Amino acid sequence: MHVPDGFINAPVSAVAGVVAAGAVAVSLRGARRELDERTAPLAGLVAAFVFAVQMLNFPVAAGTSGHLLGGALAAILVGPWTGVLCIAVVLLMQGVLFADGGLTALGVNITVMGVVTVVTAYALFRGLVLVLPRTRRSVAIASFAAALVSVPAAAAAFTLIYAVGGTTDVPVGKVLTAMVGVHVLIGVGEAAITMLTVGAVVAVRPDLVYGARGLTAPLKLRVDGELVDAEPATAPVSAGSSGNGSPKKLWIGGVVTALVLAGFVSFYASASPDGLEKVAADQGIDARADAYEHATADSPLADYGVKDVTDARLSGGLAGVIGVGATLAVGTGAFWIVRRRRTHAAPEAA
């Protein structure tokens, strides 16, 4: 789904850039209300985890692969405003460091992969958790459905942008059918990853799942075969705590998981073109893309490999680890700044 340079013309790309910038600006204000001492570190981790999992292309059809978009996962875990910022950070790091997704198309990518997925997924998720029984299973079901729908919604949004500013003359109906069709299949993988991840965090620290807050009834956990109310959040655990429910332990576990996925598991990802690449090649959307060289094509990490490292496994693994580390650092730093601005604004408002 990473749109490269050359698919969308300059005027429409510029408009999409303005829309994306506006969405990020609004999200920065909204994230101040979502981020606190517990969620700010988790938000940086979510960005790094999305980066890592996006390296894991999985096969969805003959000669086609897909990967996580991450909007639904981010919105449910840390909130919709912060979720948009998480995806924006991931896309910026991918475009600048790895030449993945065009820089002139960055606005298109943030709008499609960030804004559309987050808005669609979180709206559906909130609607479902309000009507379903207030249980851990319901949160998982709502996560699955929200993620599943968000992917073809993003594909439809790209098609709409292409219909207005596409650089090739391809029937929009054919593009829409092909894009939505393959991304429904990709959405199943997205839904499974999102459900499993949200479920894992809910099982350990349900109070850290933003989308599960504010329910009229407490979440239920199955203990020794019986459903019991989940314990409410307690005061923040000290930095030296090693309890199983400690935010610090969850954060460390998440970082290690992201590093393993990006540094090792990514080597076994599908090499087939992803949904957009496949549709673009089949329908001729990419006819003019070869005329555009990526602005960071000479990056030492371009194409998810480390320059001058000849061993493919080592090169890709190192690039993945560097990407996770860079995304974690940039994301955590950005969210820490947003949180500080919230803290400073509170006394003024009082």
Short mmCIF file of C-alpha atoms in Angstrom, two decimals:
data_model
loop_
_atom_site.label_atom_id
_atom_site.label_comp_id
_atom_site.label_asym_id
_atom_site.label_seq_id
_atom_site.Cartn_x
_atom_site.Cartn_y
_atom_site.Cartn_z
CA MET A 1 0.00 0.00 0.00
CA HIS A 2 3.04 2.31 0.08
CA VAL A 3 2.35 4.59 -2.89
CA PRO A 4 5.58 5.45 -4.74
CA ASP A 5 6.38 8.64 -6.61
CA GLY A 6 4.80 8.79 -10.07
CA PHE A 7 1.44 7.15 -9.38
CA ILE A 8 -0.33 10.39 -8.44
CA ASN A 9 0.30 13.73 -10.15
CA ALA A 10 1.92 16.69 -8.42
CA PRO A 11 -1.19 18.85 -7.79
CA VAL A 12 -3.16 16.03 -6.15
CA SER A 13 -0.09 14.90 -4.21
CA ALA A 14 0.26 18.46 -2.91
CA VAL A 15 -3.39 18.56 -1.84
CA ALA A 16 -2.99 15.20 -0.12
CA GLY A 17 0.08 16.60 1.62
CA VAL A 18 -1.96 19.51 2.96
CA VAL A 19 -4.69 17.11 4.14
CA ALA A 20 -2.10 14.89 5.83
CA ALA A 21 -0.41 17.87 7.48
CA GLY A 22 -3.75 19.06 8.78
CA ALA A 23 -4.57 15.60 10.10
CA VAL A 24 -1.21 15.39 11.88
CA ALA A 25 -1.69 18.87 13.38
CA VAL A 26 -5.16 18.00 14.68
CA SER A 27 -3.87 14.66 15.95
CA LEU A 28 -1.09 16.39 17.87
CA ARG A 29 -3.70 18.35 19.79
CA GLY A 30 -5.90 15.30 20.30
CA ALA A 31 -2.97 13.14 21.41
CA ARG A 32 -2.35 15.47 24.36
CA ARG A 33 -5.57 14.15 25.87
CA GLU A 34 -4.68 10.52 25.17
CA LEU A 35 -1.07 10.40 26.30
CA ASP A 36 -0.14 10.03 29.96
CA GLU A 37 2.70 8.45 31.92
CA ARG A 38 1.52 4.98 30.89
CA THR A 39 0.58 5.45 27.24
CA ALA A 40 3.42 7.75 26.07
CA PRO A 41 6.10 4.99 26.20
CA LEU A 42 3.61 2.49 24.76
CA ALA A 43 2.92 4.79 21.80
CA GLY A 44 6.57 4.80 20.76
CA LEU A 45 6.61 1.03 21.09
CA VAL A 46 3.48 0.70 18.93
CA ALA A 47 5.16 2.70 16.16
CA ALA A 48 8.25 0.49 16.32
CA PHE A 49 6.14 -2.67 16.38
CA VAL A 50 4.13 -1.56 13.34
CA PHE A 51 7.39 -0.83 11.51
CA ALA A 52 8.67 -4.32 12.32
CA VAL A 53 5.50 -6.16 11.34
CA GLN A 54 5.25 -4.22 8.07
CA MET A 55 8.48 -5.97 7.05
CA LEU A 56 6.69 -9.33 7.25
CA ASN A 57 4.92 -9.73 3.92
CA PHE A 58 2.64 -12.77 3.92
CA PRO A 59 1.27 -14.52 0.80
CA VAL A 60 -2.40 -13.84 0.05
CA ALA A 61 -2.82 -15.12 -3.51
CA ALA A 62 -0.73 -16.49 -6.36
CA GLY A 63 2.18 -14.10 -6.80
CA THR A 64 0.79 -11.52 -4.36
CA SER A 65 1.61 -10.68 -0.77
CA GLY A 66 0.39 -8.29 1.90
CA HIS A 67 1.58 -6.73 5.12
CA LEU A 68 0.12 -4.98 8.13
CA LEU A 69 -1.05 -1.39 7.66
CA GLY A 70 -1.31 -0.91 11.40
CA GLY A 71 -3.90 1.85 11.69
CA ALA A 72 -6.43 -0.30 13.51
CA LEU A 73 -3.84 -1.75 15.87
CA ALA A 74 -2.42 1.65 16.78
CA ALA A 75 -5.82 3.29 17.28
CA ILE A 76 -7.10 0.52 19.56
CA LEU A 77 -3.95 0.32 21.67
CA VAL A 78 -3.11 4.02 22.15
CA GLY A 79 -6.09 5.99 20.82
CA PRO A 80 -7.12 7.33 17.40
CA TRP A 81 -5.25 10.67 17.57
CA THR A 82 -2.06 9.01 18.74
CA GLY A 83 -2.65 6.20 16.25
CA VAL A 84 -2.51 8.63 13.32
CA LEU A 85 0.79 9.98 14.66
CA CYS A 86 2.20 6.45 15.07
CA ILE A 87 1.54 5.60 11.42
CA ALA A 88 2.87 8.99 10.28
CA VAL A 89 6.14 8.35 12.15
CA VAL A 90 6.44 4.88 10.58
CA LEU A 91 5.82 6.18 7.06
CA LEU A 92 8.26 9.05 7.51
CA MET A 93 11.01 6.72 8.69
CA GLN A 94 10.34 4.27 5.87
CA GLY A 95 10.41 6.98 3.22
CA VAL A 96 13.49 8.82 4.48
CA LEU A 97 15.68 5.92 5.60
CA PHE A 98 14.55 3.00 3.42
CA ALA A 99 13.21 4.66 0.23
CA ASP A 100 9.92 2.83 0.82
CA GLY A 101 7.01 4.98 -0.34
CA GLY A 102 7.57 8.12 -2.37
CA LEU A 103 8.42 11.36 -0.60
CA THR A 104 6.16 13.34 -2.92
CA ALA A 105 3.50 10.72 -2.09
CA LEU A 106 4.05 10.95 1.66
CA GLY A 107 0.83 12.94 2.06
CA VAL A 108 -1.06 10.32 0.07
CA ASN A 109 0.37 7.53 2.19
CA ILE A 110 -0.37 9.23 5.51
CA THR A 111 -3.91 10.00 4.36
CA VAL A 112 -4.59 6.49 3.06
CA MET A 113 -2.61 4.30 5.48
CA GLY A 114 -2.93 6.51 8.54
CA VAL A 115 -6.05 8.66 8.55
CA VAL A 116 -8.44 6.40 6.62
CA THR A 117 -7.46 3.19 8.42
CA VAL A 118 -7.57 4.80 11.87
CA VAL A 119 -10.90 6.57 11.38
CA THR A 120 -12.57 3.54 9.80
CA ALA A 121 -11.21 1.03 12.27
CA TYR A 122 -11.76 2.99 15.45
CA ALA A 123 -15.29 4.05 14.55
CA LEU A 124 -16.26 0.43 13.86
CA PHE A 125 -14.40 -0.82 16.94
CA ARG A 126 -16.15 1.62 19.27
CA GLY A 127 -19.52 0.77 17.77
CA LEU A 128 -18.97 -2.93 18.28
CA VAL A 129 -17.71 -2.74 21.87
CA LEU A 130 -20.79 -0.72 22.79
CA VAL A 131 -23.20 -3.40 21.58
CA LEU A 132 -21.24 -6.56 22.37
CA PRO A 133 -20.97 -8.06 25.88
CA ARG A 134 -18.23 -6.33 27.89
CA THR A 135 -15.74 -9.19 27.80
CA ARG A 136 -12.19 -9.75 26.67
CA ARG A 137 -13.48 -11.88 23.81
CA SER A 138 -15.67 -9.02 22.58
CA VAL A 139 -12.69 -6.69 22.48
CA ALA A 140 -10.83 -9.27 20.38
CA ILE A 141 -13.80 -9.72 18.02
CA ALA A 142 -14.20 -5.97 17.62
CA SER A 143 -10.47 -5.63 16.92
CA PHE A 144 -10.64 -8.31 14.23
CA ALA A 145 -13.63 -6.75 12.47
CA ALA A 146 -12.25 -3.21 12.66
CA ALA A 147 -8.88 -4.20 11.19
CA LEU A 148 -10.49 -6.32 8.48
CA VAL A 149 -12.65 -3.45 7.21
CA SER A 150 -9.92 -0.82 7.46
CA VAL A 151 -7.73 -2.38 4.76
CA PRO A 152 -10.19 -2.44 1.83
CA ALA A 153 -11.33 1.02 3.00
CA ALA A 154 -7.76 2.23 2.50
CA ALA A 155 -7.67 0.53 -0.91
CA ALA A 156 -10.88 2.32 -1.90
CA ALA A 157 -9.44 5.63 -0.68
CA PHE A 158 -6.36 5.15 -2.85
CA THR A 159 -8.58 4.40 -5.83
CA LEU A 160 -10.50 7.63 -5.24
CA ILE A 161 -7.25 9.61 -5.14
CA TYR A 162 -6.07 7.80 -8.27
CA ALA A 163 -9.34 8.65 -10.03
CA VAL A 164 -8.65 12.34 -9.42
CA GLY A 165 -4.91 12.48 -9.94
CA GLY A 166 -3.66 9.26 -11.49
CA THR A 167 -0.80 9.68 -13.98
CA THR A 168 -2.01 6.88 -16.26
CA ASP A 169 -5.27 6.38 -18.11
CA VAL A 170 -6.66 3.19 -16.59
CA PRO A 171 -10.41 2.61 -16.02
CA VAL A 172 -11.14 3.44 -12.39
CA GLY A 173 -13.68 0.61 -12.12
CA LYS A 174 -11.01 -1.97 -12.92
CA VAL A 175 -8.62 -0.43 -10.42
CA LEU A 176 -11.27 -0.36 -7.68
CA THR A 177 -12.26 -3.99 -8.25
CA ALA A 178 -8.67 -5.19 -8.25
CA MET A 179 -7.57 -3.08 -5.29
CA VAL A 180 -10.49 -3.89 -3.02
CA GLY A 181 -10.48 -7.56 -4.02
CA VAL A 182 -6.85 -8.23 -3.10
CA HIS A 183 -6.96 -6.01 -0.02
CA VAL A 184 -9.91 -7.88 1.41
CA LEU A 185 -7.59 -10.89 1.50
CA ILE A 186 -4.80 -8.81 3.02
CA GLY A 187 -7.33 -7.52 5.54
CA VAL A 188 -7.79 -11.04 6.91
CA GLY A 189 -4.10 -11.16 7.78
CA GLU A 190 -4.26 -7.66 9.24
CA ALA A 191 -7.27 -8.65 11.33
CA ALA A 192 -5.56 -11.76 12.71
CA ILE A 193 -2.39 -9.85 13.67
CA THR A 194 -4.40 -7.04 15.26
CA MET A 195 -6.65 -9.39 17.23
CA LEU A 196 -3.74 -11.43 18.55
CA THR A 197 -1.72 -8.38 19.54
CA VAL A 198 -4.61 -6.57 21.24
CA GLY A 199 -5.61 -9.79 22.96
CA ALA A 200 -2.09 -10.31 24.29
CA VAL A 201 -1.94 -6.81 25.78
CA VAL A 202 -5.46 -7.08 27.22
CA ALA A 203 -4.48 -10.34 28.91
CA VAL A 204 -1.52 -8.69 30.66
CA ARG A 205 -2.57 -5.07 31.17
CA PRO A 206 -6.16 -4.35 30.04
CA ASP A 207 -5.90 -0.82 31.45
CA LEU A 208 -3.24 -0.02 28.83
CA VAL A 209 -5.56 -0.74 25.90
CA TYR A 210 -7.07 2.64 25.09
CA GLY A 211 -9.97 1.20 23.12
CA ALA A 212 -11.06 -0.94 26.08
CA ARG A 213 -11.37 1.99 28.47
CA GLY A 214 -14.65 3.55 29.47
CA LEU A 215 -16.71 0.41 29.13
CA THR A 216 -19.85 0.35 31.26
CA ALA A 217 -18.84 -3.00 32.69
CA PRO A 218 -15.38 -4.33 33.61
CA LEU A 219 -13.49 -6.59 31.28
CA LYS A 220 -13.69 -10.27 32.11
CA LEU A 221 -10.69 -12.55 32.28
CA ARG A 222 -10.86 -16.33 32.37
CA VAL A 223 -9.08 -17.66 35.48
CA ASP A 224 -9.11 -21.40 36.21
CA GLY A 225 -12.06 -21.82 33.90
CA GLU A 226 -14.14 -19.04 35.45
CA LEU A 227 -14.80 -15.48 34.27
CA VAL A 228 -13.73 -12.83 36.79
CA ASP A 229 -13.55 -9.05 36.64
CA ALA A 230 -10.20 -7.70 35.49
CA GLU A 231 -8.35 -5.83 38.20
CA PRO A 232 -8.48 -2.06 37.74
CA ALA A 233 -5.30 -0.14 37.02
CA THR A 234 -3.12 0.54 40.02
CA ALA A 235 -0.61 3.27 40.60
CA PRO A 236 2.29 3.27 38.14
CA VAL A 237 4.82 0.59 38.95
CA SER A 238 8.24 1.81 39.97
CA ALA A 239 11.10 1.64 37.50
CA GLY A 240 12.65 -1.31 39.30
CA SER A 241 9.51 -3.39 39.43
CA SER A 242 9.65 -6.80 37.78
CA GLY A 243 6.04 -7.83 38.25
CA ASN A 244 4.32 -9.64 35.41
CA GLY A 245 1.90 -6.74 34.90
CA SER A 246 4.57 -4.04 34.98
CA PRO A 247 4.43 -1.53 32.11
CA LYS A 248 8.23 -1.68 32.01
CA LYS A 249 8.20 -5.43 31.48
CA LEU A 250 5.53 -5.11 28.79
CA TRP A 251 7.59 -2.41 27.06
CA ILE A 252 10.77 -4.50 27.14
CA GLY A 253 8.92 -7.55 25.85
CA GLY A 254 7.44 -5.50 23.01
CA VAL A 255 10.80 -4.06 22.01
CA VAL A 256 12.44 -7.49 22.00
CA THR A 257 9.58 -8.89 19.91
CA ALA A 258 9.86 -6.07 17.38
CA LEU A 259 13.63 -6.55 17.11
CA VAL A 260 13.27 -10.29 16.57
CA LEU A 261 10.56 -9.82 13.94
CA ALA A 262 12.49 -7.17 12.01
CA GLY A 263 15.96 -8.59 12.54
CA PHE A 264 15.31 -12.29 12.00
CA VAL A 265 11.79 -13.28 10.99
CA SER A 266 11.68 -10.68 8.19
CA PHE A 267 14.21 -12.72 6.21
CA TYR A 268 11.51 -15.35 5.68
CA ALA A 269 8.84 -12.88 4.53
CA SER A 270 7.23 -13.36 1.14
CA ALA A 271 9.18 -11.81 -1.74
CA SER A 272 6.06 -11.48 -3.92
CA PRO A 273 4.86 -7.96 -4.75
CA ASP A 274 2.33 -6.54 -2.33
CA GLY A 275 -1.27 -5.77 -3.23
CA LEU A 276 -0.68 -2.30 -4.67
CA GLU A 277 2.45 -3.35 -6.58
CA LYS A 278 0.61 -6.30 -8.11
CA VAL A 279 -2.43 -4.28 -9.13
CA ALA A 280 -0.22 -1.48 -10.48
CA ALA A 281 1.74 -3.90 -12.64
CA ASP A 282 -1.37 -5.75 -13.87
CA GLN A 283 -3.42 -2.63 -14.62
CA GLY A 284 -0.61 -0.38 -15.87
CA ILE A 285 -0.80 2.15 -13.05
CA ASP A 286 2.99 2.08 -12.75
CA ALA A 287 3.63 2.96 -16.41
CA ARG A 288 5.23 6.30 -15.54
CA ALA A 289 6.72 5.42 -12.18
CA ASP A 290 10.10 4.44 -13.66
CA ALA A 291 10.69 8.07 -14.62
CA TYR A 292 10.81 9.02 -10.92
CA GLU A 293 13.88 8.19 -8.87
CA HIS A 294 13.30 8.13 -5.13
CA ALA A 295 14.91 11.09 -3.40
CA THR A 296 16.62 8.79 -0.88
CA ALA A 297 17.47 5.98 -3.28
CA ASP A 298 21.13 6.38 -2.28
CA SER A 299 20.38 5.92 1.40
CA PRO A 300 22.69 3.35 3.04
CA LEU A 301 19.51 1.55 4.16
CA ALA A 302 17.56 1.74 0.89
CA ASP A 303 15.41 -1.31 0.11
CA TYR A 304 15.85 -2.59 3.67
CA GLY A 305 19.47 -3.57 3.37
CA VAL A 306 22.69 -2.14 4.76
CA LYS A 307 25.01 -0.80 2.09
CA ASP A 308 28.25 -2.76 1.61
CA VAL A 309 27.01 -5.71 3.68
CA THR A 310 27.00 -8.52 1.14
CA ASP A 311 25.29 -11.24 3.17
CA ALA A 312 21.57 -10.82 2.43
CA ARG A 313 20.39 -12.25 5.73
CA LEU A 314 22.74 -10.07 7.77
CA SER A 315 22.08 -6.97 5.67
CA GLY A 316 18.31 -7.24 5.95
CA GLY A 317 18.44 -8.11 9.64
CA LEU A 318 20.66 -5.17 10.48
CA ALA A 319 18.45 -2.81 8.48
CA GLY A 320 15.40 -4.08 10.34
CA VAL A 321 17.04 -3.63 13.74
CA ILE A 322 18.19 -0.12 12.83
CA GLY A 323 14.71 0.72 11.59
CA VAL A 324 13.06 -0.49 14.78
CA GLY A 325 15.55 1.44 16.90
CA ALA A 326 15.19 4.63 14.87
CA THR A 327 11.39 4.45 14.83
CA LEU A 328 11.29 3.75 18.56
CA ALA A 329 13.58 6.69 19.30
CA VAL A 330 11.79 9.17 17.05
CA GLY A 331 8.33 8.01 18.10
CA THR A 332 9.08 7.95 21.82
CA GLY A 333 10.75 11.36 21.62
CA ALA A 334 7.83 12.88 19.74
CA PHE A 335 5.22 11.46 22.10
CA TRP A 336 7.24 12.52 25.13
CA ILE A 337 7.26 16.09 23.80
CA VAL A 338 3.50 15.97 23.17
CA ARG A 339 2.93 14.68 26.68
CA ARG A 340 5.11 17.45 28.19
CA ARG A 341 3.12 20.06 26.30
CA ARG A 342 -0.04 18.58 27.78
CA THR A 343 1.49 18.73 31.28
CA HIS A 344 2.54 22.34 30.82
CA ALA A 345 -0.83 23.34 29.35
CA ALA A 346 -2.79 21.89 32.28
CA PRO A 347 -1.73 24.50 34.89
CA GLU A 348 -2.37 27.30 32.39
CA ALA A 349 -5.88 26.01 31.75
CA ALA A 350 -6.46 25.84 35.51
#
